XYZ file of C-alpha atoms in Angstrom:
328
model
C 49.774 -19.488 -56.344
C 47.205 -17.085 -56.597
C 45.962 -17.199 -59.590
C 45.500 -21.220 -58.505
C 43.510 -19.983 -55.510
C 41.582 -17.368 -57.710
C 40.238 -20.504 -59.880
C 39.439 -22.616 -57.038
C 37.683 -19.240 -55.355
C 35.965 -18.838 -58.366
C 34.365 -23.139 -59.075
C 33.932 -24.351 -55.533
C 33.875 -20.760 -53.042
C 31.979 -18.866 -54.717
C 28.452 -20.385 -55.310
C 28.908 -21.707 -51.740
C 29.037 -18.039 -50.581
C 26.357 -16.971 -52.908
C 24.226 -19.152 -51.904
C 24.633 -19.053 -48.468
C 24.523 -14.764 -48.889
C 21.386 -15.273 -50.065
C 19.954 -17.566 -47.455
C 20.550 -15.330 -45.009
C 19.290 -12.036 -46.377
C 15.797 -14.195 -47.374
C 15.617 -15.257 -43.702
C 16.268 -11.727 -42.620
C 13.397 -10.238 -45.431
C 10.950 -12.659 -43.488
C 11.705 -11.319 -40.253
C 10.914 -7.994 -41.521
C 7.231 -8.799 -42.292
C 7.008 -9.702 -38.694
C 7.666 -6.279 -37.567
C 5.661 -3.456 -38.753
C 7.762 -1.194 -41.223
C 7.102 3.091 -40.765
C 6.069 4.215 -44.115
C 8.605 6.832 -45.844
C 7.254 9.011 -48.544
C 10.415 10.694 -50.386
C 10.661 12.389 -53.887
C 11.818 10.273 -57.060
C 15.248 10.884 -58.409
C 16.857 10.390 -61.396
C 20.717 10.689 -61.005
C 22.932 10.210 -63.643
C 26.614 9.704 -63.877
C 29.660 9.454 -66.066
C 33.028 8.640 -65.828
C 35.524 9.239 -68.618
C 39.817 9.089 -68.530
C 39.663 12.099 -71.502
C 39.926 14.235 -68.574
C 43.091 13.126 -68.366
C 44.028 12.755 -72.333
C 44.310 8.622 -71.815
C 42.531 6.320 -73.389
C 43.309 3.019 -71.644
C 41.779 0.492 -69.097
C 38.880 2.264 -67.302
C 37.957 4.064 -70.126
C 34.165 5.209 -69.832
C 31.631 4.767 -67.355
C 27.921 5.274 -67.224
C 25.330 5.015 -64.405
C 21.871 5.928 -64.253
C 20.302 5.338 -60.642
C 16.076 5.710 -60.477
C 14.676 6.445 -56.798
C 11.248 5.483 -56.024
C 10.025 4.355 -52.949
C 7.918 1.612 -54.726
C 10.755 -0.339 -55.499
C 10.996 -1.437 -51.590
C 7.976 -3.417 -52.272
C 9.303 -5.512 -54.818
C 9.895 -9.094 -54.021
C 13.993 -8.360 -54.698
C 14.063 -6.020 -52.187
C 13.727 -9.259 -49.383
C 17.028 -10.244 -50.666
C 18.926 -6.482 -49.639
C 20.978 -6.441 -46.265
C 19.037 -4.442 -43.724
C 20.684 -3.559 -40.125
C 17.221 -4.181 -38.665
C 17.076 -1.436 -36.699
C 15.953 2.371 -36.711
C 17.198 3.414 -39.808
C 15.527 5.005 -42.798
C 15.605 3.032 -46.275
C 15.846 4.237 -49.599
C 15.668 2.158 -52.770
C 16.874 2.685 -56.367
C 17.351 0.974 -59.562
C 21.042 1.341 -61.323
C 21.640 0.503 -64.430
C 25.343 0.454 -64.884
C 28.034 0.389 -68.438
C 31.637 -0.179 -68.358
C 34.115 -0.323 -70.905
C 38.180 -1.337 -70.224
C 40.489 -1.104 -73.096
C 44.280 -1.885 -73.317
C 46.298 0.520 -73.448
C 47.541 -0.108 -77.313
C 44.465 0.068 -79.597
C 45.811 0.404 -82.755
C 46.458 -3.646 -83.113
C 46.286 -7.009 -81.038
C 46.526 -6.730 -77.295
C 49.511 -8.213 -76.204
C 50.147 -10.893 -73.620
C 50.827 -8.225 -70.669
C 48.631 -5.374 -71.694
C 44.571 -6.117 -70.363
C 41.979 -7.151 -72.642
C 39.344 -5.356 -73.787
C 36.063 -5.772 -71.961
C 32.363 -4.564 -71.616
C 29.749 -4.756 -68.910
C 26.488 -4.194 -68.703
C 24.537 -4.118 -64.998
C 21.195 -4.013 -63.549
C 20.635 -3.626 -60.048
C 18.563 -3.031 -57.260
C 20.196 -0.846 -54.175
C 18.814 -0.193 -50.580
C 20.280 2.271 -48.711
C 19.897 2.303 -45.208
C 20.518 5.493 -42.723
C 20.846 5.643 -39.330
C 20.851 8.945 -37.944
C 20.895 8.313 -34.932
C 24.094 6.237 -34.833
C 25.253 8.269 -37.666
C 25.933 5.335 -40.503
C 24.685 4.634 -44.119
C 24.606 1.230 -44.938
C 24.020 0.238 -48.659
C 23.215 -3.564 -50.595
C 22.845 -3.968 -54.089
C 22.075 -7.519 -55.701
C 22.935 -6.618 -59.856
C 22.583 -9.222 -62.437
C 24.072 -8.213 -65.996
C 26.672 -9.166 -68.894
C 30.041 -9.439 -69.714
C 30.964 -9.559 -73.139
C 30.143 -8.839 -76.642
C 26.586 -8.552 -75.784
C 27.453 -5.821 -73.003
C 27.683 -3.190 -75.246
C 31.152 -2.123 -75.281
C 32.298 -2.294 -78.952
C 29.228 -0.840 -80.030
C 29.430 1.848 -77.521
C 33.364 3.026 -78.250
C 33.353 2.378 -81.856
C 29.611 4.391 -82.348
C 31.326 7.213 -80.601
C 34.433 6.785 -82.786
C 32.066 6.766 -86.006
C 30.851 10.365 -85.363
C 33.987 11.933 -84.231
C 35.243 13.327 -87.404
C 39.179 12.541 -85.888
C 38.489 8.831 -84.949
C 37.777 5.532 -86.281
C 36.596 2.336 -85.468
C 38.855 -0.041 -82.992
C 39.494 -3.394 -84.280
C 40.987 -4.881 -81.495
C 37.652 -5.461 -79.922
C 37.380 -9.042 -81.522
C 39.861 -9.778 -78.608
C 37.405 -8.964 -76.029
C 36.474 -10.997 -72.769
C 33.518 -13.654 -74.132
C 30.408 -13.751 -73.013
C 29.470 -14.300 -69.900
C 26.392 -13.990 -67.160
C 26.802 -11.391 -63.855
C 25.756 -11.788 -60.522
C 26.938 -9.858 -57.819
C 25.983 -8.901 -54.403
C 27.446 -5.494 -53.095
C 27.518 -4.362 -49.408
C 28.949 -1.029 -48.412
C 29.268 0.442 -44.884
C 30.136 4.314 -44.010
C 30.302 5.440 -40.709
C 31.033 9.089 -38.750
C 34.196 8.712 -36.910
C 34.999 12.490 -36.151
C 32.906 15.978 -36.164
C 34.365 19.169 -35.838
C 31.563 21.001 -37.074
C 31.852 21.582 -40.974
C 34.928 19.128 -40.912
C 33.986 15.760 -40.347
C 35.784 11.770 -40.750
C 34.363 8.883 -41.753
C 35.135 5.206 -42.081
C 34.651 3.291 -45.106
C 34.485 0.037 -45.781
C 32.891 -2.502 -48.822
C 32.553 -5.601 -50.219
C 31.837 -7.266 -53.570
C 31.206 -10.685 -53.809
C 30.568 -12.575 -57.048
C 31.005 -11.546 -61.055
C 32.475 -9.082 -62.526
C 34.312 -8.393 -59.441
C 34.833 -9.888 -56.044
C 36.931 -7.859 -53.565
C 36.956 -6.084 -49.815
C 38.430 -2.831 -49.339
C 38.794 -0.614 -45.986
C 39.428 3.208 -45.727
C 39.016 7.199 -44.622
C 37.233 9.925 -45.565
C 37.330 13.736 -44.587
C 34.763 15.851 -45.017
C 33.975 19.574 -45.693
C 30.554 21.239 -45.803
C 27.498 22.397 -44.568
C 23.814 21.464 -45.675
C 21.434 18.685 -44.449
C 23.106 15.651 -41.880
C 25.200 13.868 -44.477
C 24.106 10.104 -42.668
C 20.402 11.361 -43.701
C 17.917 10.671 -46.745
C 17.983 14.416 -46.543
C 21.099 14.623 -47.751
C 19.972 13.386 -51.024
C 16.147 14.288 -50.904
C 15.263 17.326 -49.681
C 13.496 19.655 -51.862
C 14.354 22.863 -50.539
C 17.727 24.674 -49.445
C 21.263 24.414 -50.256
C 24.419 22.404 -49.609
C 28.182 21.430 -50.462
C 30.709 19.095 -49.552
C 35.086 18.767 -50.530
C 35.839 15.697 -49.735
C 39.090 13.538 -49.916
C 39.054 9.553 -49.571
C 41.589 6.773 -49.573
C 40.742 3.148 -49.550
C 43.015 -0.337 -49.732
C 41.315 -2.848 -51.600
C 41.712 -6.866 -51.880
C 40.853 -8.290 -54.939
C 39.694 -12.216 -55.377
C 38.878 -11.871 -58.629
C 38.388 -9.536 -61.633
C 36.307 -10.883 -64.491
C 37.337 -7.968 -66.666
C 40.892 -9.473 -66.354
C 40.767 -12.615 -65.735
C 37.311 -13.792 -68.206
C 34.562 -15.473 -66.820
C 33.456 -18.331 -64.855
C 32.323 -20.790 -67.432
C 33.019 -19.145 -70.577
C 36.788 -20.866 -71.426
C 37.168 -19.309 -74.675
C 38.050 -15.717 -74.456
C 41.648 -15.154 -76.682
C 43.023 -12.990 -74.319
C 43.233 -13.197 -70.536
C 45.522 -11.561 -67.507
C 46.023 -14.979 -65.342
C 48.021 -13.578 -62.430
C 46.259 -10.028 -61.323
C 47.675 -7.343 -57.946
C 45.807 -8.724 -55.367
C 46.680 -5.913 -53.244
C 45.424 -1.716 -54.637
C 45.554 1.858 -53.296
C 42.619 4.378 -54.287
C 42.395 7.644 -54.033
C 39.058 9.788 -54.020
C 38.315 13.498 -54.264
C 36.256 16.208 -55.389
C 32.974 18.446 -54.405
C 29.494 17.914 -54.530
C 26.657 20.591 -54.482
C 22.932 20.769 -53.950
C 20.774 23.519 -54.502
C 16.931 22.812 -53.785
C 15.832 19.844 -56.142
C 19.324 19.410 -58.302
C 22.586 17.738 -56.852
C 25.661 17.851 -58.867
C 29.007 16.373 -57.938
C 32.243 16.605 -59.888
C 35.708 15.066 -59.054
C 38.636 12.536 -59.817
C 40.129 8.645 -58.778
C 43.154 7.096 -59.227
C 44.375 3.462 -58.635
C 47.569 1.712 -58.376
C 48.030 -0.825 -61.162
C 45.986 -3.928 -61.080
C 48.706 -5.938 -62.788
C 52.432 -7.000 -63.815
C 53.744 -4.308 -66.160
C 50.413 -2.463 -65.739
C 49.903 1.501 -65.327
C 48.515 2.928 -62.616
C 45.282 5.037 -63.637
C 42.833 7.662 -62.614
C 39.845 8.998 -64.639
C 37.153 11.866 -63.745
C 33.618 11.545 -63.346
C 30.577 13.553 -63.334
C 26.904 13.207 -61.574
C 24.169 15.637 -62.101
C 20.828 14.559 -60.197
C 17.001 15.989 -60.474
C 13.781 15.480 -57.945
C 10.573 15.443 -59.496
């Protein structure tokens, strides 16, 4: 029954709510020329981050992860930058570029994936994000429209199996001629974090975010708590500033819905892929901790996430990740 309402999501739902999504963020872009916008000069930033499961000797599903996210305030006057949700009201934009790799592997490599063990998959993302704080209400809201590839032509064989190729105790994986076909991305993000509780250095927030479109379309809800000091956490500051120093532990749970999960499930139009997951766990737990640190114009951030399985017979999983970020 689901997987039924996952296909008709998927032909008929879908570009219905794309479309509409993006009606209404292009009438709200015109309303913003109609109202003079404050001029915010901030320092670029190059952040990079990477997510591996080594850190946890596995080698399955989410297996690596790379993201490199370029802040300039220039990018708020390109024309894509209409199309990003803004609250309209006091708050204090920031815009960035993300460029985003993923690669999912079963969790046998050494031959043919087999029927209830997921299919390997690469993609490949390009987005633009707008982050919006509100200080004075003590929320971040962030939008990112991405467009990108899923597929062969994402990158993910050539990725794993270069790596493979110069450690001296691995080889190539074959089983990446079973990989999700190709496909074309487009996906529209919107994620909402609000202050709930403040206790001085410990502090609660609300979480909540949604993904609509390809690779992934899904809603999930959740906490965070919060330990720290530094510059207001629901403030460009907290990412910008040039000077001083800062920390946060943190701890975050989330339930998330899933519609659909082209990484799974294959694509929208592209029939042909030789190994799918039909019937997916709508329904997943995850788990988020770890620390993040600032001193003057570098921000670094270390920590861990697990998930419950995403289907029948499936693991769960968790992986680590690192960030390191510069000013300039």
């Amino acid at each position: 029954m689901f997987h039924w309402l996952s296909k008709l999501y998927l032909h008929f739902a879908l570009p219905v709510a794309l479309v509409f999504c993006t009606t209404s963020v292009s009438a709200q872009g015109f309303q913003r020329y109609l109202v003079p916008e404050e001029v915010i000069e901030y320092p670029h930033r190059l952040q990079v981050t990477w997510a591996n499961d080594i850190f946890f000797q596995t080698d399955r599903y989410y297996t690596n992860g790379v993201e490199i996210e370029y802040h300039s305030q220039q990018l708020g006057n390109s024309v894509l930058s209409r199309l990003l949700f803004d609250p309209l009201v006091d708050s204090k934009p920031i815009y960035s570029l993300v460029l985003t790799h993923e690669i999912y592997t079963p969790r046998n490599v050494l031959g043919d994936p087999s029927y209830n063990d997921r299919p390997y998959a690469g993609v490949l993302l390009l987005g633009l994000k707008g982050a919006f704080y509100d200080e004075a209400h003590q929320y971040v809201l962030r939008s990112t429209i991405q467009a990108g590839l899923l597929g062969r032509y994402a990158g993910g064989q050539l990725v794993q199996n270069g790596i493979h190729v110069l450690l001296p105790a691995s080889e190539p994986i074959p089983g990446w001629d079973f990989q999700i076909q190709q496909e074309m991305l487009l996906s529209y993000l919107v994620d909402y974090q609000k202050l709930l509780f403040d206790a001085g250095k410990f502090q609660m927030d609300a979480l909540a975010a949604t993904s609509l479109g390809l690779p992934l379309t899904d809603f999930s809800g959740g906490l965070r708590l919060r330990y720290g000091q530094g510059e207001a956490f629901f403030s460009p500051q907290h990412l910008l500033a040039v000077e001083g120093m800062q920390y946060n532990f943190f701890a975050e749970a989330t339930t998330r819905y899933v519609v659909y999960d082209a990484t799974l499930q294959g694509g929208a139009f592209n029939g042909s892929s030789p190994h799918t997951i039909e019937t997916i766990n709508p329904l997943l737990a995850q788990v988020k901790a770890g620390a993040s640190f600032r001193y003057h114009k570098v921000t670094a951030e270390i920590g861990a996430q697990w998930v419950s399985a995403k289907f029948e017979n499936a693991l769960a999983h968790k992986w680590g990740y690192f960030v390191i970020g510069f000013l300039f």
